[in-house]
């Protein structure tokens, strides 16, 4: 019996339709593969929007979670627990920053970055009260809170959610002159994704991130790097800014930081920057909880060795190399094991391609009409990459 249609209908019946999922109902997963309620297996080429960089149920992460579940799960930040310091210490070292503040979701980490940057602007830079300006990029994606969607350029994400939070100016992504022109005396920060994920894996011109660093330094402005999707091994380096040898004033992390098990996000910055926070001025009930920290410690340990970064770089070369030879694509972008492909809209929509890939045992999701993002877990094998590309080739040929 095919259990999928009924289960899909049930899910539709009982939820708000803020997503348009592919018709697959997953029950189990391991590594790069998931199994649905009918027992069919699929290669996961979305990896939870890069929250599953280390694959489904990585043994080391699962073991840490199990052990922690049996000891202590929550204290709140009113008290200190024994996993907290190690997590923050290791993450500070991984980022090359002095201090870490753990939160839960990516959007909360971005909100934290915005609040800290504004406070730094008033307390350290000396911007007049209420005047702080943060420069952001066209086609950005930083999350879903009312403040964050206030500076989105995507009508789908933004429309009907006003009144909007002021204090942001949008400039063209990748255009360093536009950034320089937008800076004024009240500018406290530049917030950007070193590679734009939701926009379709948009890689800025080479040298751009280094130029942003220079402009920020010259103007006493904080460089806030949203590495929630691009960081933690996805691009072949620990962070995407590492490709240009750039140290931002703040690393914003999420997604894979929780190992695909728990929501874990964090910001990391210098004493001067994160030091502006004082008791009571910011917080989170679940932020930095013992379970999150126990998993986060193992995530950082996996990255400390550099193996995943190396693997992502090597497998990414194979993936991008193979994609470049496919007919039916109008663009192939990417870095490391992270590709954005534009399907020729004359052939089919991204949705149609995703559904056809699902038929062939490959999970991938369209974005913005004709773009598909391929971001498999970094534990994927070369043969499995070939399997995914072959499936895509067949789908494109069938059009
Ligand atoms: C996913 C994402 C976010 C938001 O993370 P949530 O955990 O969904 O709140 C923010 N910034 C970037 C770059 C992302 O990819």
CSV table of C-alpha atoms and ligand atoms in Angstrom, one decimal:
chain,number,residue,atom,x,y,z
A,1,UNK,CA,0.0,0.0,0.0
A,2,UNK,CA,1.2,3.5,-0.8
A,3,UNK,CA,1.0,5.4,2.5
A,4,UNK,CA,2.4,8.7,1.1
A,5,UNK,CA,-0.7,10.4,-0.4
A,6,UNK,CA,-2.7,10.1,2.8
A,7,UNK,CA,0.1,11.2,5.0
A,8,UNK,CA,0.7,14.2,2.7
A,9,UNK,CA,-3.0,15.2,2.9
A,10,UNK,CA,-3.0,14.9,6.7
A,11,UNK,CA,0.0,17.2,7.0
A,12,UNK,CA,-1.7,19.7,4.6
A,13,UNK,CA,-4.9,19.5,6.6
A,14,UNK,CA,-3.4,20.3,10.0
A,15,UNK,CA,-0.8,23.0,9.3
A,16,UNK,CA,-0.5,26.6,8.1
A,17,UNK,CA,0.7,26.5,4.5
A,18,UNK,CA,3.8,28.6,4.9
A,19,UNK,CA,5.8,25.9,3.1
A,20,UNK,CA,5.1,24.0,-0.1
A,21,UNK,CA,7.0,20.7,0.7
A,22,UNK,CA,7.7,18.0,-1.8
A,23,UNK,CA,5.3,15.0,-1.4
A,24,UNK,CA,7.6,12.8,0.6
A,25,UNK,CA,7.1,11.7,4.2
A,26,UNK,CA,10.3,10.7,5.9
A,27,UNK,CA,10.6,8.3,8.8
A,28,UNK,CA,14.3,7.5,9.1
A,29,UNK,CA,17.7,8.7,8.0
A,30,UNK,CA,21.4,7.9,8.2
A,31,UNK,CA,24.4,9.7,6.7
A,32,UNK,CA,23.3,11.1,3.4
A,33,UNK,CA,20.2,8.9,3.0
A,34,UNK,CA,16.6,9.2,4.2
A,35,UNK,CA,13.8,6.6,4.0
A,36,UNK,CA,10.1,7.4,3.6
A,37,UNK,CA,7.0,5.7,5.1
A,38,UNK,CA,6.8,3.5,2.0
A,39,UNK,CA,10.3,2.3,2.5
A,40,UNK,CA,11.8,4.2,-0.5
A,41,UNK,CA,15.3,5.6,0.0
A,42,UNK,CA,16.4,9.0,-1.2
A,43,UNK,CA,19.8,10.7,-1.3
A,44,UNK,CA,19.5,14.0,0.7
A,45,UNK,CA,20.9,16.8,-1.4
A,46,UNK,CA,19.4,19.6,0.7
A,47,UNK,CA,20.7,18.5,4.1
A,48,UNK,CA,18.3,20.6,6.0
A,49,UNK,CA,19.4,23.8,4.3
A,50,UNK,CA,23.0,22.9,5.5
A,51,UNK,CA,21.9,22.1,9.1
A,52,UNK,CA,23.0,18.5,8.3
A,53,UNK,CA,26.5,19.2,7.1
A,54,UNK,CA,27.8,16.1,9.1
A,55,UNK,CA,24.9,13.9,7.8
A,56,UNK,CA,21.9,12.5,9.5
A,57,UNK,CA,22.6,11.0,13.0
A,58,UNK,CA,26.4,11.3,12.9
A,59,UNK,CA,27.4,8.7,15.5
A,60,UNK,CA,29.7,11.1,17.5
A,61,UNK,CA,26.9,13.7,17.7
A,62,UNK,CA,24.2,11.2,18.6
A,63,UNK,CA,26.4,9.6,21.3
A,64,UNK,CA,27.0,13.1,22.9
A,65,UNK,CA,23.2,13.9,22.7
A,66,UNK,CA,22.3,10.5,24.3
A,67,UNK,CA,24.8,10.9,27.1
A,68,UNK,CA,23.7,14.4,27.8
A,69,UNK,CA,20.0,13.5,27.8
A,70,UNK,CA,20.8,11.0,30.6
A,71,UNK,CA,22.5,13.7,32.7
A,72,UNK,CA,21.2,17.2,32.3
A,73,UNK,CA,19.1,19.0,29.7
A,74,UNK,CA,18.3,22.5,31.0
A,75,UNK,CA,19.4,24.9,33.7
A,76,UNK,CA,18.6,28.3,32.1
A,77,UNK,CA,21.3,30.9,32.1
A,78,UNK,CA,20.4,31.8,35.7
A,79,UNK,CA,22.9,29.1,36.6
A,80,UNK,CA,26.1,27.7,34.9
A,81,UNK,CA,26.3,24.1,33.7
A,82,UNK,CA,29.3,22.0,33.0
A,83,UNK,CA,29.1,22.0,29.2
A,84,UNK,CA,28.8,25.8,28.8
A,85,UNK,CA,32.4,27.0,29.1
A,86,UNK,CA,33.9,24.3,26.9
A,87,UNK,CA,31.4,25.0,24.1
A,88,UNK,CA,32.0,28.7,24.2
A,89,UNK,CA,35.8,28.3,24.5
A,90,UNK,CA,36.1,25.9,21.6
A,91,UNK,CA,33.8,28.0,19.4
A,92,UNK,CA,35.8,31.2,20.3
A,93,UNK,CA,38.9,29.4,19.1
A,94,UNK,CA,37.3,28.1,16.0
A,95,UNK,CA,36.3,31.6,15.0
A,96,UNK,CA,39.4,33.4,16.3
A,97,UNK,CA,37.2,35.6,18.5
A,98,UNK,CA,37.3,36.4,22.2
A,99,UNK,CA,33.7,35.8,23.3
A,100,UNK,CA,30.7,33.7,22.3
A,101,UNK,CA,27.0,34.1,23.0
A,102,UNK,CA,24.9,31.0,22.2
A,103,UNK,CA,21.3,31.4,21.1
A,104,UNK,CA,18.9,28.9,19.4
A,105,UNK,CA,17.8,29.8,15.9
A,106,UNK,CA,19.6,31.6,13.2
A,107,UNK,CA,17.2,34.5,13.3
A,108,UNK,CA,17.9,35.0,17.0
A,109,UNK,CA,21.6,35.1,16.4
A,110,UNK,CA,21.1,37.7,13.7
A,111,UNK,CA,18.8,39.7,16.0
A,112,UNK,CA,21.6,39.4,18.6
A,113,UNK,CA,24.1,40.8,16.1
A,114,UNK,CA,21.8,43.7,15.3
A,115,UNK,CA,21.3,44.6,18.9
A,116,UNK,CA,25.0,44.3,19.8
A,117,UNK,CA,26.0,46.4,16.8
A,118,UNK,CA,23.6,49.1,17.7
A,119,UNK,CA,24.6,49.1,21.3
A,120,UNK,CA,28.3,49.2,20.3
A,121,UNK,CA,27.4,52.1,18.0
A,122,UNK,CA,26.0,54.1,20.9
A,123,UNK,CA,28.4,53.1,23.7
A,124,UNK,CA,31.7,52.7,21.8
A,125,UNK,CA,31.5,54.6,18.5
A,126,UNK,CA,29.4,57.5,19.9
A,127,UNK,CA,26.5,57.5,17.5
A,128,UNK,CA,23.6,59.8,18.7
A,129,UNK,CA,20.8,57.9,20.4
A,130,UNK,CA,18.3,56.3,18.0
A,131,UNK,CA,20.4,57.1,14.9
A,132,UNK,CA,22.3,53.9,14.3
A,133,UNK,CA,22.3,52.6,10.7
A,134,UNK,CA,23.1,49.1,9.5
A,135,UNK,CA,23.9,48.5,5.9
A,136,UNK,CA,22.5,45.3,4.4
A,137,UNK,CA,22.5,43.7,0.9
A,138,UNK,CA,20.0,43.2,-1.8
A,139,UNK,CA,18.6,39.7,-2.0
A,140,UNK,CA,19.7,39.0,1.6
A,141,UNK,CA,18.3,36.2,3.7
A,142,UNK,CA,18.8,36.5,7.5
A,143,UNK,CA,15.7,35.0,8.9
A,144,UNK,CA,12.0,35.7,9.6
A,145,UNK,CA,11.5,38.0,12.5
A,146,UNK,CA,9.7,41.3,11.9
A,147,UNK,CA,13.0,43.3,12.2
A,148,UNK,CA,14.8,41.0,9.8
A,149,UNK,CA,12.0,40.9,7.1
A,150,UNK,CA,12.0,44.7,7.4
A,151,UNK,CA,15.2,44.8,5.3
A,152,UNK,CA,14.4,41.9,3.0
A,153,UNK,CA,14.1,42.7,-0.7
A,154,UNK,CA,12.0,39.6,-1.3
A,155,UNK,CA,8.3,40.7,-1.4
A,156,UNK,CA,7.2,37.1,-0.5
A,157,UNK,CA,9.2,37.3,2.8
A,158,UNK,CA,8.3,41.0,3.5
A,159,UNK,CA,4.8,42.0,2.2
A,160,UNK,CA,2.0,42.5,4.8
A,161,UNK,CA,4.3,42.3,7.8
A,162,UNK,CA,4.7,46.0,8.4
A,163,UNK,CA,5.1,48.4,10.0
A,164,UNK,CA,8.8,47.8,9.4
A,165,UNK,CA,11.8,48.4,11.7
A,166,UNK,CA,13.8,51.4,10.6
A,167,UNK,CA,17.6,51.8,10.7
A,168,UNK,CA,18.7,49.7,7.7
A,169,UNK,CA,19.9,50.7,4.3
A,170,UNK,CA,20.0,48.2,1.4
A,171,UNK,CA,22.8,48.3,-1.2
A,172,UNK,CA,23.6,46.0,-4.1
A,173,UNK,CA,25.4,42.8,-3.1
A,174,UNK,CA,28.9,42.6,-4.5
A,175,UNK,CA,29.1,46.3,-5.3
A,176,UNK,CA,31.8,47.8,-3.1
A,177,UNK,CA,31.3,51.4,-4.4
A,178,UNK,CA,27.6,51.2,-3.5
A,179,UNK,CA,28.6,50.2,0.0
A,180,UNK,CA,31.1,53.0,0.4
A,181,UNK,CA,28.5,55.5,-0.8
A,182,UNK,CA,25.9,54.4,1.8
A,183,UNK,CA,28.2,54.9,4.7
A,184,UNK,CA,27.6,57.9,6.9
A,185,UNK,CA,28.6,59.0,10.4
A,186,UNK,CA,25.9,57.0,12.0
A,187,UNK,CA,26.7,53.7,10.3
A,188,UNK,CA,27.5,51.1,12.9
A,189,UNK,CA,27.7,47.9,10.8
A,190,UNK,CA,27.6,46.1,7.6
A,191,UNK,CA,25.6,42.8,7.7
A,192,UNK,CA,26.0,40.3,4.9
A,193,UNK,CA,26.2,36.7,3.9
A,194,UNK,CA,29.7,35.9,2.5
A,195,UNK,CA,27.8,33.7,0.0
A,196,UNK,CA,24.1,34.2,-0.4
A,197,UNK,CA,22.4,30.9,0.2
A,198,UNK,CA,18.6,31.5,-0.1
A,199,UNK,CA,19.2,33.8,-3.1
A,200,UNK,CA,20.5,30.8,-5.0
A,201,UNK,CA,24.2,30.4,-3.9
A,202,UNK,CA,25.3,33.8,-5.1
A,203,UNK,CA,29.1,34.1,-4.8
A,204,UNK,CA,30.3,37.7,-4.7
A,205,UNK,CA,33.1,38.9,-7.0
A,206,UNK,CA,36.5,37.8,-5.9
A,207,UNK,CA,38.1,40.3,-3.5
A,208,UNK,CA,34.7,41.7,-2.4
A,209,UNK,CA,34.9,40.4,1.2
A,210,UNK,CA,38.4,41.6,1.7
A,211,UNK,CA,37.3,45.0,0.3
A,212,UNK,CA,34.3,45.1,2.7
A,213,UNK,CA,36.7,44.4,5.6
A,214,UNK,CA,38.9,47.3,4.5
A,215,UNK,CA,36.0,49.7,4.2
A,216,UNK,CA,34.7,48.7,7.6
A,217,UNK,CA,38.1,49.1,9.2
A,218,UNK,CA,38.6,52.5,7.6
A,219,UNK,CA,35.2,53.8,8.7
A,220,UNK,CA,35.1,52.3,12.2
A,221,UNK,CA,32.1,50.0,11.2
A,222,UNK,CA,31.5,46.5,12.3
A,223,UNK,CA,31.6,43.7,9.7
A,224,UNK,CA,28.9,41.2,10.7
A,225,UNK,CA,29.3,38.0,8.7
A,226,UNK,CA,26.1,35.8,8.6
A,227,UNK,CA,27.8,32.4,8.2
A,228,UNK,CA,24.6,30.5,9.3
A,229,UNK,CA,24.4,28.7,6.0
A,230,UNK,CA,27.9,29.3,4.5
A,231,UNK,CA,29.9,28.4,7.6
A,232,UNK,CA,31.0,25.2,9.4
A,233,UNK,CA,32.6,23.4,6.4
A,234,UNK,CA,30.0,23.9,3.7
A,235,UNK,CA,32.2,25.9,1.3
A,236,UNK,CA,35.5,23.9,1.8
A,237,UNK,CA,36.7,26.2,4.6
A,238,UNK,CA,35.5,26.5,8.1
A,239,UNK,CA,33.9,29.8,7.2
A,240,UNK,CA,33.3,31.3,3.8
A,241,UNK,CA,35.2,34.5,4.8
A,242,UNK,CA,38.3,32.3,5.2
A,243,UNK,CA,38.5,32.1,1.4
A,244,UNK,CA,39.6,35.7,1.4
A,245,UNK,CA,41.6,35.5,4.6
A,246,UNK,CA,39.1,37.9,6.2
A,247,UNK,CA,38.3,38.1,9.9
A,248,UNK,CA,34.9,39.7,10.5
A,249,UNK,CA,34.1,41.6,13.7
A,250,UNK,CA,31.3,39.1,14.3
A,251,UNK,CA,30.7,35.5,13.2
A,252,UNK,CA,27.0,34.7,13.1
A,253,UNK,CA,26.4,30.9,13.2
A,254,UNK,CA,23.5,28.5,13.3
A,255,UNK,CA,22.2,25.5,11.3
A,256,UNK,CA,25.0,22.9,11.4
A,257,UNK,CA,26.1,24.1,14.8
A,258,UNK,CA,23.4,22.0,16.2
A,259,UNK,CA,24.5,18.9,14.3
A,260,UNK,CA,21.0,18.4,12.9
A,261,UNK,CA,19.9,17.4,16.3
A,262,UNK,CA,19.0,20.6,18.3
A,263,UNK,CA,18.6,24.2,17.2
A,264,UNK,CA,21.9,25.9,18.2
A,265,UNK,CA,23.1,29.3,17.0
A,266,UNK,CA,25.7,31.7,18.3
A,267,UNK,CA,27.5,34.9,17.7
A,268,UNK,CA,31.3,35.3,18.3
A,269,UNK,CA,33.1,38.6,18.6
A,270,UNK,CA,35.8,40.6,20.4
A,271,UNK,CA,35.7,41.8,24.0
A,272,UNK,CA,35.1,45.3,22.6
A,273,UNK,CA,32.0,44.3,20.7
A,274,UNK,CA,30.3,41.5,22.7
A,275,UNK,CA,31.4,43.2,25.9
A,276,UNK,CA,28.7,45.8,25.5
A,277,UNK,CA,26.1,43.3,26.8
A,278,UNK,CA,25.5,43.6,30.5
A,279,UNK,CA,23.3,41.4,32.8
A,280,UNK,CA,19.7,41.7,31.8
A,281,UNK,CA,20.3,43.5,28.5
A,282,UNK,CA,19.8,40.4,26.3
A,283,UNK,CA,19.0,36.8,26.8
A,284,UNK,CA,17.3,33.5,25.9
A,285,UNK,CA,15.7,30.8,28.1
A,286,UNK,CA,17.1,27.9,26.0
A,287,UNK,CA,20.2,29.6,24.6
A,288,UNK,CA,23.3,27.7,25.5
A,289,UNK,CA,21.4,24.9,27.2
A,290,UNK,CA,23.3,21.7,28.2
A,291,UNK,CA,22.0,19.5,25.4
A,292,UNK,CA,22.8,22.2,22.8
A,293,UNK,CA,26.3,22.7,24.2
A,294,UNK,CA,27.1,19.0,24.4
A,295,UNK,CA,26.2,18.5,20.8
A,296,UNK,CA,27.9,21.8,19.8
A,297,UNK,CA,31.1,20.8,21.5
A,298,UNK,CA,31.2,17.7,19.3
A,299,UNK,CA,30.4,19.7,16.2
A,300,UNK,CA,33.3,22.0,16.8
A,301,UNK,CA,35.5,19.0,17.5
A,302,UNK,CA,34.6,17.6,14.1
A,303,UNK,CA,35.6,20.9,12.5
A,304,UNK,CA,38.8,21.3,14.5
A,305,UNK,CA,40.5,18.5,12.5
A,306,UNK,CA,39.8,20.1,9.1
A,307,UNK,CA,38.8,16.8,7.5
A,308,UNK,CA,35.2,18.0,6.7
A,309,UNK,CA,36.5,21.2,5.2
A,310,UNK,CA,38.9,19.3,3.0
A,311,UNK,CA,36.3,16.8,2.0
A,312,UNK,CA,33.8,19.6,1.2
A,313,UNK,CA,36.5,21.2,-1.0
A,314,UNK,CA,37.3,18.0,-2.9
A,315,UNK,CA,33.8,16.7,-3.3
A,316,UNK,CA,32.7,20.2,-4.3
A,317,UNK,CA,35.2,20.2,-7.2
A,318,UNK,CA,33.7,17.0,-8.4
A,319,UNK,CA,30.1,18.2,-8.1
A,320,UNK,CA,30.7,21.5,-9.7
A,321,UNK,CA,32.9,19.9,-12.4
A,322,UNK,CA,30.1,17.5,-13.3
A,323,UNK,CA,27.4,20.1,-13.2
A,324,UNK,CA,29.3,22.3,-15.7
A,325,UNK,CA,28.9,19.7,-18.4
A,326,UNK,CA,25.2,19.3,-18.1
A,327,UNK,CA,22.9,20.5,-20.9
A,328,UNK,CA,19.7,22.4,-19.9
A,329,UNK,CA,21.3,24.6,-17.2
A,330,UNK,CA,21.7,28.4,-17.8
A,331,UNK,CA,24.1,28.9,-14.8
A,332,UNK,CA,26.1,26.9,-12.3
A,333,UNK,CA,27.5,28.7,-9.2
A,334,UNK,CA,29.1,27.5,-6.1
A,335,UNK,CA,31.9,27.0,-3.7
A,336,UNK,CA,32.9,23.8,-1.9
A,337,UNK,CA,30.1,21.3,-1.7
A,338,UNK,CA,27.4,23.9,-2.4
A,339,UNK,CA,26.0,24.5,-5.8
A,340,UNK,CA,23.2,26.7,-7.2
A,341,UNK,CA,22.0,25.7,-10.6
A,342,UNK,CA,19.6,27.6,-12.8
A,343,UNK,CA,17.4,25.3,-15.0
A,344,UNK,CA,16.6,26.7,-18.4
A,345,UNK,CA,13.0,27.9,-17.8
A,346,UNK,CA,12.1,26.8,-21.3
A,347,UNK,CA,12.7,23.2,-20.2
A,348,UNK,CA,10.9,23.1,-16.8
A,349,UNK,CA,10.4,24.9,-13.6
A,350,UNK,CA,12.5,24.2,-10.5
A,351,UNK,CA,9.5,22.7,-8.8
A,352,UNK,CA,9.0,20.3,-11.7
A,353,UNK,CA,12.7,19.4,-11.7
A,354,UNK,CA,12.6,18.8,-7.9
A,355,UNK,CA,9.6,16.5,-8.3
A,356,UNK,CA,11.3,14.6,-11.1
A,357,UNK,CA,14.4,14.2,-8.9
A,358,UNK,CA,12.3,12.9,-6.1
A,359,UNK,CA,11.0,10.2,-8.4
A,360,UNK,CA,14.6,9.2,-9.1
A,361,UNK,CA,15.5,9.1,-5.4
A,362,UNK,CA,17.2,12.5,-5.0
A,363,UNK,CA,15.9,15.1,-2.5
A,364,UNK,CA,16.5,18.7,-3.7
A,365,UNK,CA,14.4,21.8,-3.4
A,366,UNK,CA,13.8,24.7,-5.8
A,367,UNK,CA,14.1,28.4,-4.9
A,368,UNK,CA,13.1,31.5,-6.9
A,369,UNK,CA,11.4,29.7,-9.8
A,370,UNK,CA,14.2,28.0,-11.7
A,371,UNK,CA,17.0,27.6,-9.2
A,372,UNK,CA,17.9,24.4,-7.4
A,373,UNK,CA,20.4,24.3,-4.6
A,374,UNK,CA,22.5,21.3,-4.1
A,375,UNK,CA,24.1,21.0,-0.6
A,376,UNK,CA,24.4,17.4,0.3
A,377,UNK,CA,25.8,16.3,3.7
A,378,UNK,CA,29.6,16.4,3.6
A,379,UNK,CA,29.7,12.7,4.4
A,380,UNK,CA,28.3,11.9,0.9
A,381,UNK,CA,30.6,9.7,-1.3
A,382,UNK,CA,31.9,10.4,-4.8
A,383,UNK,CA,29.7,7.6,-6.2
A,384,UNK,CA,26.7,9.2,-4.5
A,385,UNK,CA,27.5,12.6,-6.0
A,386,UNK,CA,27.6,10.9,-9.4
A,387,UNK,CA,24.3,9.3,-8.7
A,388,UNK,CA,22.7,12.7,-8.0
A,389,UNK,CA,24.2,14.3,-11.1
A,390,UNK,CA,23.1,11.3,-13.2
A,391,UNK,CA,19.6,11.7,-11.9
A,392,UNK,CA,19.6,15.4,-12.8
A,393,UNK,CA,21.0,14.7,-16.2
A,394,UNK,CA,18.2,12.2,-16.9
A,395,UNK,CA,15.6,14.7,-15.7
A,396,UNK,CA,16.9,17.5,-17.9
A,397,UNK,CA,17.1,15.1,-20.9
A,398,UNK,CA,13.5,14.0,-20.5
A,399,UNK,CA,12.3,17.5,-20.9
B,1,LIG,C1,18.7,29.9,7.6
B,1,LIG,C2,19.4,31.2,7.7
B,1,LIG,C3,19.0,32.1,8.7
B,1,LIG,C4,17.9,31.9,9.7
B,1,LIG,O1,18.1,30.8,10.5
B,1,LIG,P1,16.8,30.1,11.3
B,1,LIG,O2,17.4,29.1,12.1
B,1,LIG,O3,15.9,29.6,10.2
B,1,LIG,O4,16.2,31.2,12.0
B,1,LIG,C5,19.7,33.3,8.8
B,1,LIG,N1,20.7,33.6,7.9
B,1,LIG,C6,21.1,32.7,6.9
B,1,LIG,C7,22.2,33.1,6.0
B,1,LIG,C8,20.4,31.5,6.8
B,1,LIG,O5,20.7,30.7,5.8
